Tab-separated table of C-alpha atoms and ligand atoms in Angstrom:
chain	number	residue	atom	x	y	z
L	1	UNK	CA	68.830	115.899	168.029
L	2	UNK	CA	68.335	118.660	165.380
L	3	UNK	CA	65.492	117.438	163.111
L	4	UNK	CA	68.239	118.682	160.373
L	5	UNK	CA	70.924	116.090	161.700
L	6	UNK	CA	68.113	113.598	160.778
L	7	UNK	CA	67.671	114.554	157.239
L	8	UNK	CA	71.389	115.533	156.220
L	9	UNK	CA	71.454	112.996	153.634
L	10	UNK	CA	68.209	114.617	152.287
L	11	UNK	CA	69.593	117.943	152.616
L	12	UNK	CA	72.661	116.992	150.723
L	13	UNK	CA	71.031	115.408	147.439
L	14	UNK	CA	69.087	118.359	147.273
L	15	UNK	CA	71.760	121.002	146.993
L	16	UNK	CA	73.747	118.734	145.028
L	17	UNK	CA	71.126	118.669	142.497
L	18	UNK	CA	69.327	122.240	142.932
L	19	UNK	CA	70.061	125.494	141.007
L	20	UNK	CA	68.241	127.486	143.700
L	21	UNK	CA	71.183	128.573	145.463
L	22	UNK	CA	73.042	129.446	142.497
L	23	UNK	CA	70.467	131.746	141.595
L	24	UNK	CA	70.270	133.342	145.083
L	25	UNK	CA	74.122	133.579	145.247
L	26	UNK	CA	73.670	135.752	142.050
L	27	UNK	CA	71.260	137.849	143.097
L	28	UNK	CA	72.956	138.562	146.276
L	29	UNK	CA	76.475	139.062	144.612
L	30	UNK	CA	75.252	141.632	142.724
L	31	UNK	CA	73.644	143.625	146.056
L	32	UNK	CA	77.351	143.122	147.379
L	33	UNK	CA	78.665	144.940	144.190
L	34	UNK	CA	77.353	148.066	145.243
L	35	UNK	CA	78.145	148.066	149.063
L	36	UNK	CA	81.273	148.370	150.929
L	37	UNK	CA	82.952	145.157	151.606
L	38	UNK	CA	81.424	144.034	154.629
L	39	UNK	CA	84.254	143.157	158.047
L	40	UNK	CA	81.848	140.835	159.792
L	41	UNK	CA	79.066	138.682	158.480
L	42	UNK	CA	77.004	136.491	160.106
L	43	UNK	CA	75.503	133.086	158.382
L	44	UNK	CA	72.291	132.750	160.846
L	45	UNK	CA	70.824	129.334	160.554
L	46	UNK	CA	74.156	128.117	157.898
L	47	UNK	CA	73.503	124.796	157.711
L	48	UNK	CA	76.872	122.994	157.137
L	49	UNK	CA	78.136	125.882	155.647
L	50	UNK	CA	77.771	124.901	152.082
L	51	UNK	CA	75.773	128.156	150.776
L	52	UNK	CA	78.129	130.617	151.911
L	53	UNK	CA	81.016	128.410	150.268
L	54	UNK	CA	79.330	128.394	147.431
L	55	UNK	CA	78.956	132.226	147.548
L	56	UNK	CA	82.772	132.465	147.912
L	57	UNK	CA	83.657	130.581	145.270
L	58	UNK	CA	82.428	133.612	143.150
L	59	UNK	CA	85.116	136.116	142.364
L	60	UNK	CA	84.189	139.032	144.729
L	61	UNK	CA	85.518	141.401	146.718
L	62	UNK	CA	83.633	139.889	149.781
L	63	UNK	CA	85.796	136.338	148.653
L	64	UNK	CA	88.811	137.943	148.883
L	65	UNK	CA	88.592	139.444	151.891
L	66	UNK	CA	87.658	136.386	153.690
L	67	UNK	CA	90.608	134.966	152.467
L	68	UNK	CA	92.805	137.772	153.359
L	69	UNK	CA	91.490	137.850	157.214
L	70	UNK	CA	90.124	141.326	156.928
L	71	UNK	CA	86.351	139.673	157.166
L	72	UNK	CA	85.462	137.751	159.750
L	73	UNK	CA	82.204	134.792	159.175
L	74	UNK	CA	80.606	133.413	162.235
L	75	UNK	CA	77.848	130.738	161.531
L	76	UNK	CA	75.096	130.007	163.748
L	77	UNK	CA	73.655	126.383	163.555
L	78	UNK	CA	71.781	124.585	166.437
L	79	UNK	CA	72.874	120.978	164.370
L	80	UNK	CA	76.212	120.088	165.968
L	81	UNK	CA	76.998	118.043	163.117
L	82	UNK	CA	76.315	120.959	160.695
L	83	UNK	CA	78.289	123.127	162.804
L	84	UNK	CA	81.101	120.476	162.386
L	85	UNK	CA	81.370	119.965	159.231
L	86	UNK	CA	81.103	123.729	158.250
L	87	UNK	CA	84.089	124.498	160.571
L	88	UNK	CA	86.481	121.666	158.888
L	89	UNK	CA	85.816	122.960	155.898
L	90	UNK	CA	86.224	126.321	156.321
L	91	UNK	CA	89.171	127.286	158.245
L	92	UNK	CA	88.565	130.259	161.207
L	93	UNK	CA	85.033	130.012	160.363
L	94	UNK	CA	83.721	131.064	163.803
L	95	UNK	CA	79.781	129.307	165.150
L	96	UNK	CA	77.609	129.268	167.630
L	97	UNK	CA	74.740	127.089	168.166
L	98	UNK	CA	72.424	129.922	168.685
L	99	UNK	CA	72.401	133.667	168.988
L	100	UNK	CA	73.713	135.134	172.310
L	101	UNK	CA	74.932	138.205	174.063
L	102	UNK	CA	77.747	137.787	172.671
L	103	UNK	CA	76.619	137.728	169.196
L	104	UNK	CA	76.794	141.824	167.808
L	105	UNK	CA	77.830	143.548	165.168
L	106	UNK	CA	77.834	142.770	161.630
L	107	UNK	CA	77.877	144.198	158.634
L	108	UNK	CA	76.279	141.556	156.554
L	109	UNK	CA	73.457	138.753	157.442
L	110	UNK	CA	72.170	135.943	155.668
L	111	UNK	CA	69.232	133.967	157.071
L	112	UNK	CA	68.903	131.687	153.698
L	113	UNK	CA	65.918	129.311	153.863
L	114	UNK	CA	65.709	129.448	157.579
L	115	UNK	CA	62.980	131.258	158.857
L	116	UNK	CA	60.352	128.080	158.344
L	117	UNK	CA	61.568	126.231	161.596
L	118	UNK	CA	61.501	129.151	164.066
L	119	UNK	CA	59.430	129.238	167.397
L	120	UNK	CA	60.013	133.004	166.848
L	121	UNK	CA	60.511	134.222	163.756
L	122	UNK	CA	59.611	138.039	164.121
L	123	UNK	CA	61.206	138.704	166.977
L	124	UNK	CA	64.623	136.599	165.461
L	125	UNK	CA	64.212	138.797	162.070
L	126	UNK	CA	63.990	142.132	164.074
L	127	UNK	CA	66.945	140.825	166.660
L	128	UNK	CA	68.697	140.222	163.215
L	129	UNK	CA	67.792	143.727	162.148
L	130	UNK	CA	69.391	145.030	165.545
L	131	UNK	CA	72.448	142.740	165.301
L	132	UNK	CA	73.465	144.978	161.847
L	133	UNK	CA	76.240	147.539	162.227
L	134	UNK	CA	75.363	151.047	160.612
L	135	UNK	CA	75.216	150.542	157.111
L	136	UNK	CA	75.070	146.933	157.087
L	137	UNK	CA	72.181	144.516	155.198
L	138	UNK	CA	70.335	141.704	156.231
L	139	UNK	CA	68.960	139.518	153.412
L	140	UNK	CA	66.568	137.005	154.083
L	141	UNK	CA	65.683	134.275	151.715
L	142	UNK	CA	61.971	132.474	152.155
L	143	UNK	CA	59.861	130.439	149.491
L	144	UNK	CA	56.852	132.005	148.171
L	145	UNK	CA	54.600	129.090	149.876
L	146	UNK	CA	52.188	128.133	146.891
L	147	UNK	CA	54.875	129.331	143.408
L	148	UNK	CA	57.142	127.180	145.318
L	149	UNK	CA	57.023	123.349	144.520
L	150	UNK	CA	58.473	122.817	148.260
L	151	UNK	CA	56.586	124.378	149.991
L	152	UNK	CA	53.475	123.914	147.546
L	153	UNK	CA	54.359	120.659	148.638
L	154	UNK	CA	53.630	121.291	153.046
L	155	UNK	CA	50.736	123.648	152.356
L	156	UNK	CA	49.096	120.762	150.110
L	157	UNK	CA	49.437	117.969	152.331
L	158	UNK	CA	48.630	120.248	155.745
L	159	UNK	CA	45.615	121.429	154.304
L	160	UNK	CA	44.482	118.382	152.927
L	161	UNK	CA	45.253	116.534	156.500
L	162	UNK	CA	43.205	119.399	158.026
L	163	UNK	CA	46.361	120.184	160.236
L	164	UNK	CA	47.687	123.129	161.434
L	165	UNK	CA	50.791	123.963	159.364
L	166	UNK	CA	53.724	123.753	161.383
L	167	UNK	CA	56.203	125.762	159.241
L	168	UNK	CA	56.528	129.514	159.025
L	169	UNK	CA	55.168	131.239	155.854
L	170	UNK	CA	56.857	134.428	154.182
L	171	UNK	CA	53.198	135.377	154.044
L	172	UNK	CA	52.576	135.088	157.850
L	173	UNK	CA	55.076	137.643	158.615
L	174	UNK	CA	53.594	140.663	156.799
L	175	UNK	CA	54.493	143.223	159.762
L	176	UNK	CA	58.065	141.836	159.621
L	177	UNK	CA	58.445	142.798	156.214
L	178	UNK	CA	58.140	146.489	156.900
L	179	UNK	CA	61.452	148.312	155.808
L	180	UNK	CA	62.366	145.161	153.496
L	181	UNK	CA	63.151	145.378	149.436
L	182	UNK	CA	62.073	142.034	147.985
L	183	UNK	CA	63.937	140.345	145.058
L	184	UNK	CA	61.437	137.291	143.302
L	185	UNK	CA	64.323	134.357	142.880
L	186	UNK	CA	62.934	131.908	140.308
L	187	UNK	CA	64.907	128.405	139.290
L	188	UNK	CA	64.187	124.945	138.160
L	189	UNK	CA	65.345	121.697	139.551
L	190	UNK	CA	65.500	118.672	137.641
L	191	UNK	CA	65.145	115.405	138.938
L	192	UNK	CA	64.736	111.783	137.131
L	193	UNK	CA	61.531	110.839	138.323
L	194	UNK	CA	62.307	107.515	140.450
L	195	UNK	CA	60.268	106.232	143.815
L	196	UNK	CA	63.488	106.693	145.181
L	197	UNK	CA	63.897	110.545	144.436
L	198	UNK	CA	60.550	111.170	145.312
L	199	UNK	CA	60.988	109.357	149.009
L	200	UNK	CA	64.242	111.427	149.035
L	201	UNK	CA	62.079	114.596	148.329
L	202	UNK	CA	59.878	113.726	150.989
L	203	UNK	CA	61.750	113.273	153.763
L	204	UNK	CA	63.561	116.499	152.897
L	205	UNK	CA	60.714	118.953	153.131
L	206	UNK	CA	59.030	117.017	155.657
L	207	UNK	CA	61.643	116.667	157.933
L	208	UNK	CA	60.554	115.502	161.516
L	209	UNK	CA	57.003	115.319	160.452
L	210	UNK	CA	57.799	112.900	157.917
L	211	UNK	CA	56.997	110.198	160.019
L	212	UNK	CA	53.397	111.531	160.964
L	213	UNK	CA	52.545	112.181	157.784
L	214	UNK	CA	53.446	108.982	156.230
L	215	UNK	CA	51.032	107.707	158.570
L	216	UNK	CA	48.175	109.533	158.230
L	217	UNK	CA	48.540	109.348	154.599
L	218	UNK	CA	50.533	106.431	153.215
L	219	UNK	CA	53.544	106.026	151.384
L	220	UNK	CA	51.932	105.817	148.025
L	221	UNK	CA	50.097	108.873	148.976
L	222	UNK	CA	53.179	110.787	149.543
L	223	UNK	CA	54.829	110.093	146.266
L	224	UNK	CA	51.922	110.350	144.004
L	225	UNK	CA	52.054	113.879	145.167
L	226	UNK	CA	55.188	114.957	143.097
L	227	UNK	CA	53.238	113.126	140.207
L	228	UNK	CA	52.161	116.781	138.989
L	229	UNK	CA	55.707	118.080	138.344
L	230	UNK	CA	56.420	115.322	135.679
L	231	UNK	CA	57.260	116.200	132.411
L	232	UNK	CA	59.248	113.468	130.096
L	233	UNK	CA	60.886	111.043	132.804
L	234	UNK	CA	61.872	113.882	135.069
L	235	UNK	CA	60.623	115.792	138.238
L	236	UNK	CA	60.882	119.431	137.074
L	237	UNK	CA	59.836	121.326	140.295
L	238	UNK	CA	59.612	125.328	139.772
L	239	UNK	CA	60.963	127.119	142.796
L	240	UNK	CA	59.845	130.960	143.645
L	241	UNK	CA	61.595	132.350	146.316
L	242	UNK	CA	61.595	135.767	147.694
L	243	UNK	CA	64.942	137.310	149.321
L	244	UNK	CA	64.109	140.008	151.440
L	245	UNK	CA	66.650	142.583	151.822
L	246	UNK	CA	66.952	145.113	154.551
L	247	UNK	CA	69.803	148.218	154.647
L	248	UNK	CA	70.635	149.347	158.162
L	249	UNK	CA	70.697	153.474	157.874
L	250	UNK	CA	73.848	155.231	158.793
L	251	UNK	CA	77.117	155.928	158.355
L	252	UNK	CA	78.489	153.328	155.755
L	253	UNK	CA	81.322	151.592	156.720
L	254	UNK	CA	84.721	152.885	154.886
L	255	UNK	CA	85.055	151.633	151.885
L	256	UNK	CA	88.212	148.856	151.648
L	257	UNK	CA	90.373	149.459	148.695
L	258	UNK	CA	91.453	146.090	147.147
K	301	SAM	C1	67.050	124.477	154.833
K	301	SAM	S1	68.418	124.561	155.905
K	301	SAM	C2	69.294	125.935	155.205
K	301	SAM	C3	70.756	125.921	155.534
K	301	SAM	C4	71.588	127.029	154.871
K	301	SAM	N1	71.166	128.338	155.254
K	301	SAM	C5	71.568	126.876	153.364
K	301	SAM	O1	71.022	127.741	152.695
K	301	SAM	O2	72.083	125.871	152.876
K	301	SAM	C6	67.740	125.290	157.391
K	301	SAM	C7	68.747	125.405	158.516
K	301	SAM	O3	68.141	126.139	159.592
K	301	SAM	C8	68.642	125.606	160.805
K	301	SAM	N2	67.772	125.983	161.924
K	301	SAM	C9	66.663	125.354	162.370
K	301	SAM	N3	66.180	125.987	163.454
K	301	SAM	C10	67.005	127.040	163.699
K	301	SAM	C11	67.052	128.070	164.699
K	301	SAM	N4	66.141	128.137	165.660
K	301	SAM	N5	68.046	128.974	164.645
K	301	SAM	C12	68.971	128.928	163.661
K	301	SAM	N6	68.985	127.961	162.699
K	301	SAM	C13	68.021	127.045	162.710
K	301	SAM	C14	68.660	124.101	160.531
K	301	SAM	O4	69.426	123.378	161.452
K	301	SAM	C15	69.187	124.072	159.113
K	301	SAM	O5	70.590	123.990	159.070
């Protein structure tokens, strides 16, 4: 099983009750602005398709020409469940659990808050890079490890624990970066601070090392940690993200009239 399948419920408070994505959204609506609409885009790691809905609920050019067939959206998920759920909810929303031959040619990728969990994440962001039709962008969305109360969170308790850190940093992939713009993405999420929320937290940015961690450390342990980010009854966590942007030279595509 997907260590995501595991934590859906996790996954699921979170964006409920996060702001992050509605300031990436933003950000990357107003790249769109000033680009052709794009024909084919590719959600890389999509989850259960939530973040690209939410980026078509905006008024856009790129929303309308979903709806009116003339882009296509493939997802690809390794979660079956994910890749379930996105496809009842959004009609002709093509996936695949991973990347394959079969997978070219698009004119606009998102990998948002993916990279972390891959075996191979240079190699996936240049395959990515190669996957983009002249013209097209890839935008890439990764937590600045320490600014990020997340992933302040993993590089906290790994260090502490003396372990190896087991997620991907933005800052371990320096020579990736090369060719990239980078956009700082700064929110706030607000949380009322209850042993319940914290677990919930957790479990969400643990995911399948939850378990190992909770015992090497202790449950106490674990939720005393978010006792920094308190501030009058609430967990306010400050979340610095990067997105990482990349333009694919060459003829532009034609530019739809709408
Ligand atoms: C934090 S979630 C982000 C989901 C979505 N992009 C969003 O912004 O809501 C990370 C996603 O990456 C997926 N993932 C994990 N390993 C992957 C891989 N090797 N290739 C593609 N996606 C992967 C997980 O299943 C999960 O859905």
């Amino acid at each position: 099983m997907n260590s995501f399948e595991t934590i859906g419920r996790e996954y699921r408070f979170f964006q409920a009750n996060s702001s992050e994505s509605t300031r990436t959204i933003e950000k990357i609506e107003s790249l769109l602005r000033r680009r052709p609409v794009p024909a084919r885009v590719l959600d890389f790691g999509g989850g259960d398709g939530s973040f690209f809905r939410a980026l078509l609920r905006q008024k856009s050019l790129l929303s309308q020409a979903v709806k009116n067939g003339s882009c296509r959206v493939s997802l690809v998920e390794p979660s079956r469940a994910h890749r379930e759920r996105a496809r009842a909810s959004f009609p002709g929303l093509m996936t695949r659990a991973r990347l394959s031959k079969r997978t070219v040619g698009f004119d606009l990728i998102l990998a948002n808050h993916v990279i972390y969990y891959l075996d191979d994440p240079e190699e996936t962001i240049r395959r990515l890079q190669r996957l983009l039709n002249p013209g097209g962008m890839l935008l890439v969305t990764m937590a600045r490890s320490r600014e990020n109360a997340l992933t302040g969170y993993w590089v906290g308790i790994f260090s502490d624990l003396g372990w190896e850190m087991p997620f991907v940093r933005a800052e371990d992939l320096r020579k990736a970066w090369n060719g990239f713009r980078r956009y700082p993405i700064r929110s706030r999420v607000r949380f009322s601070d209850t042993p319940a929320n914290r677990f919930m937290l957790s479990r969400f940015v643990l995911g399948r090392w939850f378990d190992r961690v909770e015992r090497a450390l202790g449950r106490k342990e674990l939720l005393e940690r978010w006792g920094s980010h308190r501030k009058s009854g609430e967990l306010q966590l400050t979340l610095v993200d990067d997105l990482y942007c990349f333009h694919r030279s060459g003829a532009r595509l034609k530019q739809r009239s709408h």
